[in-house]
GROMACS .gro file of C-alpha atoms in nm:
model
  345
    1MET     CA    1   0.000  -0.001   0.000
    2SER     CA    2   0.286   0.239  -0.069
    3GLY     CA    3   0.231   0.567  -0.251
    4LEU     CA    4  -0.149   0.558  -0.256
    5ILE     CA    5  -0.184   0.930  -0.324
    6GLU     CA    6   0.111   1.135  -0.448
    7ARG     CA    7   0.273   1.357  -0.184
    8LEU     CA    8   0.051   1.219   0.094
    9PRO     CA    9   0.159   0.972   0.364
   10ASP     CA   10  -0.030   0.642   0.332
   11ALA     CA   11  -0.188   0.693   0.676
   12VAL     CA   12  -0.345   1.018   0.553
   13ALA     CA   13  -0.440   0.864   0.216
   14ILE     CA   14  -0.624   0.581   0.394
   15ARG     CA   15  -0.828   0.838   0.589
   16CYS     CA   16  -0.916   1.008   0.261
   17LEU     CA   17  -1.030   0.680   0.103
   18ALA     CA   18  -1.224   0.600   0.421
   19ARG     CA   19  -1.466   0.885   0.342
   20VAL     CA   20  -1.574   0.731   0.010
   21PRO     CA   21  -1.913   0.549   0.038
   22PHE     CA   22  -1.901   0.170   0.049
   23TYR     CA   23  -2.094   0.141  -0.278
   24PHE     CA   24  -1.807   0.301  -0.474
   25HIS     CA   25  -1.534   0.073  -0.334
   26PRO     CA   26  -1.530  -0.160  -0.640
   27VAL     CA   27  -1.465   0.145  -0.859
   28LEU     CA   28  -1.175   0.260  -0.638
   29GLU     CA   29  -1.015  -0.083  -0.672
   30LEU     CA   30  -0.976  -0.028  -1.046
   31VAL     CA   31  -0.734   0.261  -0.994
   32SER     CA   32  -0.433   0.044  -0.907
   33ARG     CA   33  -0.323  -0.266  -0.719
   34SER     CA   34  -0.218  -0.057  -0.421
   35TRP     CA   35  -0.565   0.101  -0.405
   36GLN     CA   36  -0.723  -0.243  -0.425
   37ALA     CA   37  -0.510  -0.361  -0.134
   38ALA     CA   38  -0.601  -0.051   0.064
   39ILE     CA   39  -0.976  -0.082   0.002
   40ARG     CA   40  -0.969  -0.446   0.117
   41SER     CA   41  -0.751  -0.386   0.423
   42PRO     CA   42  -0.862  -0.393   0.792
   43GLU     CA   43  -0.701  -0.046   0.825
   44LEU     CA   44  -0.973   0.100   0.605
   45PHE     CA   45  -1.251  -0.026   0.833
   46LYS     CA   46  -1.073   0.123   1.135
   47ALA     CA   47  -1.022   0.452   0.953
   48ARG     CA   48  -1.393   0.466   0.859
   49GLN     CA   49  -1.478   0.440   1.232
   50GLU     CA   50  -1.220   0.709   1.323
   51VAL     CA   51  -1.344   0.966   1.068
   52GLY     CA   52  -1.713   0.891   1.134
   53SER     CA   53  -1.794   0.765   0.785
   54THR     CA   54  -1.942   0.429   0.880
   55GLU     CA   55  -2.266   0.330   0.705
   56ASP     CA   56  -2.561   0.118   0.815
   57LEU     CA   57  -2.669  -0.142   0.560
   58LEU     CA   58  -2.940  -0.408   0.576
   59CYS     CA   59  -2.840  -0.768   0.518
   60VAL     CA   60  -3.120  -0.990   0.383
   61CYS     CA   61  -3.142  -1.355   0.282
   62ALA     CA   62  -3.459  -1.503   0.126
   63PHE     CA   63  -3.565  -1.856   0.037
   64ASP     CA   64  -3.493  -1.794  -0.328
   65PRO     CA   65  -3.221  -1.801  -0.457
   66GLU     CA   66  -3.062  -2.060  -0.231
   67ASN     CA   67  -2.812  -1.930   0.031
   68LEU     CA   68  -2.787  -1.587  -0.132
   69TRP     CA   69  -2.755  -1.259   0.065
   70GLN     CA   70  -2.808  -0.902  -0.047
   71LEU     CA   71  -2.713  -0.571   0.119
   72TYR     CA   72  -2.944  -0.269   0.101
   73ASP     CA   73  -2.789   0.080   0.094
   74PRO     CA   74  -3.055   0.322   0.230
   75MET     CA   75  -2.863   0.637   0.127
   76ARG     CA   76  -2.868   0.532  -0.241
   77ASP     CA   77  -3.180   0.312  -0.228
   78LEU     CA   78  -3.008   0.020  -0.400
   79TRP     CA   79  -2.918  -0.345  -0.342
   80ILE     CA   80  -2.574  -0.511  -0.354
   81THR     CA   81  -2.546  -0.885  -0.410
   82LEU     CA   82  -2.295  -1.085  -0.206
   83PRO     CA   83  -2.114  -1.406  -0.307
   84VAL     CA   84  -2.322  -1.716  -0.233
   85LEU     CA   85  -2.279  -1.851   0.119
   86PRO     CA   86  -2.050  -2.155   0.069
   87SER     CA   87  -2.229  -2.383   0.316
   88LYS     CA   88  -2.280  -2.741   0.208
   89ILE     CA   89  -2.625  -2.731   0.365
   90ARG     CA   90  -2.886  -2.669   0.097
   91HIS     CA   91  -3.139  -2.391   0.159
   92LEU     CA   92  -3.002  -2.307   0.504
   93SER     CA   93  -3.280  -2.166   0.724
   94ASN     CA   94  -3.382  -2.117   1.089
   95PHE     CA   95  -3.036  -1.976   1.156
   96GLY     CA   96  -2.921  -1.677   1.359
   97ALA     CA   97  -2.809  -1.367   1.173
   98VAL     CA   98  -2.631  -1.078   1.344
   99SER     CA   99  -2.344  -0.845   1.279
  100THR     CA  100  -2.054  -0.723   1.495
  101ALA     CA  101  -1.703  -0.597   1.437
  102GLY     CA  102  -1.801  -0.493   1.086
  103LYS     CA  103  -1.890  -0.849   0.977
  104LEU     CA  104  -2.212  -1.040   0.907
  105PHE     CA  105  -2.246  -1.368   1.100
  106VAL     CA  106  -2.470  -1.659   0.995
  107ILE     CA  107  -2.499  -1.909   1.280
  108GLY     CA  108  -2.645  -2.260   1.305
  109GLY     CA  109  -2.979  -2.345   1.143
  110GLY     CA  110  -3.073  -2.640   0.923
  111SER     CA  111  -3.185  -2.730   0.576
  112ASP     CA  112  -3.517  -2.615   0.430
  113ALA     CA  113  -3.458  -2.817   0.112
  114VAL     CA  114  -3.714  -3.071  -0.004
  115ASP     CA  115  -3.652  -3.360  -0.242
  116PRO     CA  116  -3.876  -3.280  -0.546
  117LEU     CA  117  -3.929  -3.650  -0.616
  118THR     CA  118  -4.012  -3.780  -0.266
  119GLY     CA  119  -4.113  -3.463  -0.083
  120ASP     CA  120  -3.876  -3.558   0.202
  121GLN     CA  121  -3.694  -3.289   0.399
  122ASP     CA  122  -3.316  -3.276   0.391
  123GLY     CA  123  -3.164  -3.474   0.679
  124CYS     CA  124  -2.993  -3.175   0.846
  125PHE     CA  125  -3.226  -3.017   1.104
  126ALA     CA  126  -2.964  -2.831   1.312
  127THR     CA  127  -2.597  -2.753   1.265
  128ASP     CA  128  -2.323  -2.598   1.473
  129GLU     CA  129  -2.152  -2.425   1.179
  130VAL     CA  130  -2.078  -2.054   1.183
  131TRP     CA  131  -1.997  -1.829   0.886
  132SER     CA  132  -1.887  -1.471   0.871
  133TYR     CA  133  -1.892  -1.231   0.573
  134ASP     CA  134  -1.627  -0.958   0.561
  135PRO     CA  135  -1.761  -0.673   0.337
  136VAL     CA  136  -1.410  -0.521   0.317
  137ALA     CA  137  -1.239  -0.839   0.195
  138ARG     CA  138  -1.564  -0.945   0.022
  139GLU     CA  139  -1.545  -1.308   0.123
  140TRP     CA  140  -1.709  -1.566   0.347
  141ALA     CA  141  -1.506  -1.746   0.612
  142SER     CA  142  -1.582  -2.044   0.835
  143ARG     CA  143  -1.556  -1.960   1.203
  144ALA     CA  144  -1.537  -2.167   1.525
  145SER     CA  145  -1.839  -2.399   1.557
  146MET     CA  146  -2.095  -2.356   1.831
  147LEU     CA  147  -2.072  -2.589   2.131
  148VAL     CA  148  -2.422  -2.719   2.054
  149PRO     CA  149  -2.594  -2.758   1.714
  150ARG     CA  150  -2.915  -2.555   1.714
  151SER     CA  151  -3.188  -2.402   1.500
  152MET     CA  152  -3.486  -2.169   1.570
  153PHE     CA  153  -3.295  -2.003   1.856
  154ALA     CA  154  -3.244  -1.656   2.004
  155CYS     CA  155  -2.940  -1.479   1.866
  156CYS     CA  156  -2.827  -1.125   1.970
  157VAL     CA  157  -2.520  -0.906   2.007
  158LEU     CA  158  -2.440  -0.776   2.354
  159ASN     CA  159  -2.138  -0.544   2.394
  160GLY     CA  160  -1.977  -0.671   2.076
  161LYS     CA  161  -2.019  -1.041   2.162
  162ILE     CA  162  -2.278  -1.281   2.016
  163VAL     CA  163  -2.521  -1.451   2.253
  164VAL     CA  164  -2.719  -1.757   2.144
  165ALA     CA  165  -2.978  -1.935   2.360
  166GLY     CA  166  -3.247  -2.198   2.341
  167GLY     CA  167  -3.389  -2.340   2.019
  168PHE     CA  168  -3.384  -2.698   1.900
  169THR     CA  169  -3.084  -2.930   1.864
  170SER     CA  170  -3.025  -3.190   1.595
  171CYS     CA  171  -3.262  -3.445   1.751
  172ARG     CA  172  -3.543  -3.184   1.732
  173LYS     CA  173  -3.542  -3.149   2.109
  174SER     CA  174  -3.585  -2.805   2.268
  175ILE     CA  175  -3.277  -2.699   2.467
  176SER     CA  176  -3.201  -2.446   2.737
  177GLN     CA  177  -2.826  -2.415   2.675
  178ALA     CA  178  -2.677  -2.071   2.603
  179GLU     CA  179  -2.330  -1.968   2.485
  180MET     CA  180  -2.140  -1.656   2.388
  181TYR     CA  181  -1.904  -1.594   2.097
  182ASP     CA  182  -1.603  -1.364   2.105
  183PRO     CA  183  -1.536  -1.248   1.744
  184ASP     CA  184  -1.186  -1.126   1.826
  185LYS     CA  185  -1.073  -1.462   1.972
  186ASP     CA  186  -1.301  -1.683   1.755
  187VAL     CA  187  -1.413  -1.887   2.055
  188TRP     CA  188  -1.747  -1.994   2.204
  189ILE     CA  189  -1.789  -1.980   2.583
  190PRO     CA  190  -2.059  -2.164   2.782
  191MET     CA  191  -2.312  -1.946   2.962
  192PRO     CA  192  -2.574  -2.019   3.231
  193ASP     CA  193  -2.871  -2.210   3.089
  194LEU     CA  194  -3.210  -2.051   3.040
  195HIS     CA  195  -3.440  -2.109   3.338
  196ARG     CA  196  -3.721  -2.227   3.114
  197THR     CA  197  -3.748  -2.394   2.775
  198HIS     CA  198  -4.052  -2.454   2.561
  199ASN     CA  199  -4.137  -2.674   2.264
  200SER     CA  200  -4.143  -2.375   2.029
  201ALA     CA  201  -3.901  -2.151   1.844
  202CYS     CA  202  -3.758  -1.863   2.044
  203SER     CA  203  -3.631  -1.521   1.944
  204GLY     CA  204  -3.420  -1.253   2.106
  205VAL     CA  205  -3.406  -0.871   2.111
  206VAL     CA  206  -3.169  -0.631   2.285
  207ILE     CA  207  -3.339  -0.340   2.465
  208GLY     CA  208  -3.174  -0.115   2.718
  209GLY     CA  209  -2.848  -0.310   2.698
  210LYS     CA  210  -3.016  -0.636   2.794
  211VAL     CA  211  -3.092  -0.952   2.595
  212HIS     CA  212  -3.459  -1.055   2.606
  213VAL     CA  213  -3.545  -1.412   2.502
  214LEU     CA  214  -3.907  -1.488   2.412
  215HIS     CA  215  -4.074  -1.820   2.341
  216LYS     CA  216  -4.391  -1.824   2.135
  217ASP     CA  217  -4.707  -1.854   2.349
  218LEU     CA  218  -4.519  -1.805   2.679
  219SER     CA  219  -4.618  -1.511   2.901
  220THR     CA  220  -4.265  -1.467   3.037
  221VAL     CA  221  -3.940  -1.325   2.901
  222GLN     CA  222  -3.593  -1.428   3.011
  223VAL     CA  223  -3.352  -1.139   3.054
  224LEU     CA  224  -2.973  -1.130   3.050
  225ASP     CA  225  -2.797  -0.824   3.192
  226ASN     CA  226  -2.430  -0.819   3.100
  227ALA     CA  227  -2.352  -0.704   3.456
  228GLY     CA  228  -2.557  -0.983   3.614
  229PRO     CA  229  -2.471  -1.348   3.690
  230GLY     CA  230  -2.726  -1.506   3.458
  231TRP     CA  231  -3.084  -1.506   3.330
  232THR     CA  232  -3.381  -1.368   3.519
  233VAL     CA  233  -3.745  -1.450   3.441
  234GLU     CA  234  -3.996  -1.165   3.409
  235GLU     CA  235  -4.366  -1.160   3.338
  236CYS     CA  236  -4.428  -1.025   2.989
  237VAL     CA  237  -4.737  -0.849   2.856
  238TRP     CA  238  -4.589  -0.789   2.512
  239LEU     CA  239  -4.812  -0.850   2.210
  240GLN     CA  240  -4.747  -1.152   1.990
  241GLY     CA  241  -4.636  -1.068   1.636
  242GLN     CA  242  -4.346  -0.951   1.426
  243MET     CA  243  -4.098  -0.751   1.635
  244ALA     CA  244  -3.825  -0.497   1.561
  245VAL     CA  245  -3.613  -0.262   1.765
  246VAL     CA  246  -3.588   0.099   1.649
  247GLY     CA  247  -3.396   0.351   1.858
  248ASP     CA  248  -3.380   0.110   2.156
  249ALA     CA  249  -3.761   0.082   2.156
  250LEU     CA  250  -3.961  -0.228   2.066
  251TYR     CA  251  -4.222  -0.218   1.789
  252VAL     CA  252  -4.468  -0.500   1.724
  253MET     CA  253  -4.698  -0.562   1.425
  254SER     CA  254  -5.020  -0.718   1.549
  255HIS     CA  255  -5.388  -0.718   1.432
  256GLY     CA  256  -5.312  -0.488   1.138
  257LEU     CA  257  -5.140  -0.218   1.350
  258ILE     CA  258  -4.792  -0.114   1.449
  259PHE     CA  259  -4.751  -0.077   1.826
  260LYS     CA  260  -4.470   0.083   2.027
  261GLN     CA  261  -4.436  -0.161   2.316
  262ASP     CA  262  -4.294  -0.059   2.653
  263LYS     CA  263  -4.282  -0.290   2.954
  264GLU     CA  264  -4.652  -0.264   3.031
  265VAL     CA  265  -4.775   0.012   2.801
  266ARG     CA  266  -4.835   0.000   2.427
  267LYS     CA  267  -4.915   0.278   2.183
  268VAL     CA  268  -5.043   0.258   1.827
  269VAL     CA  269  -4.809   0.437   1.590
  270GLY     CA  270  -4.935   0.331   1.249
  271SER     CA  271  -5.155   0.109   1.039
  272ALA     CA  272  -5.035  -0.220   0.889
  273SER     CA  273  -5.360  -0.348   0.745
  274GLU     CA  274  -5.199  -0.392   0.400
  275PHE     CA  275  -4.974  -0.665   0.542
  276ARG     CA  276  -5.253  -0.886   0.676
  277LYS     CA  277  -5.225  -1.121   0.372
  278ARG     CA  278  -4.843  -1.104   0.363
  279ILE     CA  279  -4.667  -1.405   0.512
  280GLY     CA  280  -4.301  -1.482   0.583
  281PHE     CA  281  -4.178  -1.123   0.567
  282ALA     CA  282  -3.907  -0.966   0.783
  283MET     CA  283  -3.950  -0.658   0.998
  284THR     CA  284  -3.643  -0.468   1.112
  285GLY     CA  285  -3.526  -0.123   1.212
  286LEU     CA  286  -3.277   0.103   1.037
  287GLY     CA  287  -3.219   0.455   1.166
  288ASP     CA  288  -3.563   0.602   1.247
  289ASP     CA  289  -3.734   0.374   0.998
  290LEU     CA  290  -3.917   0.043   1.023
  291TYR     CA  291  -3.869  -0.188   0.721
  292VAL     CA  292  -4.105  -0.462   0.607
  293ILE     CA  293  -3.924  -0.684   0.353
  294GLY     CA  294  -4.023  -0.966   0.117
  295GLY     CA  295  -4.248  -1.258   0.204
  296PHE     CA  296  -4.531  -1.395  -0.007
  297ILE     CA  297  -4.907  -1.361  -0.059
  298GLY     CA  298  -5.150  -1.654  -0.067
  299PRO     CA  299  -5.294  -1.898  -0.105
  300ASP     CA  300  -5.647  -1.819   0.015
  301ARG     CA  301  -5.996  -1.954  -0.045
  302TRP     CA  302  -6.027  -1.758  -0.370
  303ASN     CA  303  -5.680  -1.798  -0.510
  304TRP     CA  304  -5.446  -2.098  -0.468
  305ASP     CA  305  -5.150  -1.922  -0.627
  306ILE     CA  306  -4.850  -1.824  -0.415
  307LYS     CA  307  -4.691  -1.491  -0.509
  308PRO     CA  308  -4.331  -1.446  -0.384
  309LEU     CA  309  -4.251  -1.082  -0.304
  310SER     CA  310  -3.940  -0.869  -0.333
  311GLU     CA  311  -4.110  -0.547  -0.219
  312VAL     CA  312  -3.971  -0.329   0.062
  313ASP     CA  313  -4.204  -0.101   0.257
  314VAL     CA  314  -4.074   0.160   0.502
  315LEU     CA  315  -4.249   0.334   0.790
  316THR     CA  316  -4.075   0.656   0.902
  317LEU     CA  317  -4.123   0.669   1.278
  318GLY     CA  318  -3.933   0.993   1.339
  319SER     CA  319  -4.207   1.209   1.191
  320GLU     CA  320  -4.510   1.339   1.378
  321ARG     CA  321  -4.738   1.132   1.155
  322PRO     CA  322  -4.556   0.815   1.051
  323THR     CA  323  -4.623   0.736   0.685
  324TRP     CA  324  -4.541   0.439   0.465
  325ARG     CA  325  -4.328   0.462   0.149
  326GLN     CA  326  -4.176   0.203  -0.084
  327ALA     CA  327  -3.803   0.151  -0.115
  328ALA     CA  328  -3.628  -0.018  -0.405
  329PRO     CA  329  -3.731  -0.387  -0.421
  330MET     CA  330  -3.476  -0.660  -0.378
  331THR     CA  331  -3.307  -0.725  -0.710
  332ARG     CA  332  -3.219  -1.093  -0.665
  333CYS     CA  333  -3.389  -1.223  -0.350
  334HIS     CA  334  -3.763  -1.283  -0.320
  335GLY     CA  335  -4.008  -1.483  -0.116
  336PRO     CA  336  -3.995  -1.571   0.256
  337ILE     CA  337  -3.714  -1.395   0.441
  338LEU     CA  338  -3.483  -1.636   0.623
  339GLY     CA  339  -3.238  -1.384   0.773
  340CYS     CA  340  -3.230  -1.009   0.824
  341THR     CA  341  -2.993  -0.791   1.026
  342LEU     CA  342  -2.820  -0.455   1.032
  343LEU     CA  343  -2.454  -0.425   0.932
  344ARG     CA  344  -2.240  -0.125   1.024
  345ILE     CA  345  -1.933  -0.084   0.803
   0.00000   0.00000   0.00000
């Protein structure tokens, strides 16, 4: 990386390149080999943090095409396609998807593939494999495996480390084990077990610096405070439905409405009646906006067709009267959303 910009020290040149938006990085690489090396170097990611030019992108994986991820750039309203996830598991689903340290992590899960001749499911129900995608180097890498294979589990980031808990293991048995991943050391560390398990999928959200694990149809939530010794069980009056965190507040889509959900108080912030027939979509937060992505419509009593969707609808929560708008649809992915998370680069 010598002589990146004439008459400038390379350390200064890197800080200049760090201010260029992520979308234009492939163009910068065409300038020279030294620029290509600089754009794909860890130093560039550090410099982007130092000069305050990091960007928030959405990472999305849908059922079709198989094991393909796309990034959404909200500043330019466009989609970027990543290399195919190199897992040997066909149609990986029910995995955990989070990001930390500038990388996307795809954790565990199992196969959603079906033999077209027999209709049988693929034999892999849960795996312990872990993948990371580095958007700077533009490549997938295999990381240290989890201590326990699992699918349909809670997966969150707490203070830069990944916490996974609950779910089902390879024998389709619900489990209470939890573990934590350190991305710097590439190791998984056992954690205290959940107090309760349930024969249903569980999910996790981080609110107020605490991990909250919810099982479907249970009226309790299990909470992990990083400063505490383990999990605590709290009564939960949260609505059932699609959930997303925006600005450290929880939003729930239920009965055709969007609610802002506090501990015991909920407030209607917008209508979602147009999504009543939409199935398998993702709901996530980005900035002050709530995104509803993909899914499919049908079948119903009048129409047996299934329509996969690539549409993206956005509710701007920061305004006095939140309104819906449409963002650019996904260019490659469509149908049920298998993974969705925010990536800061």
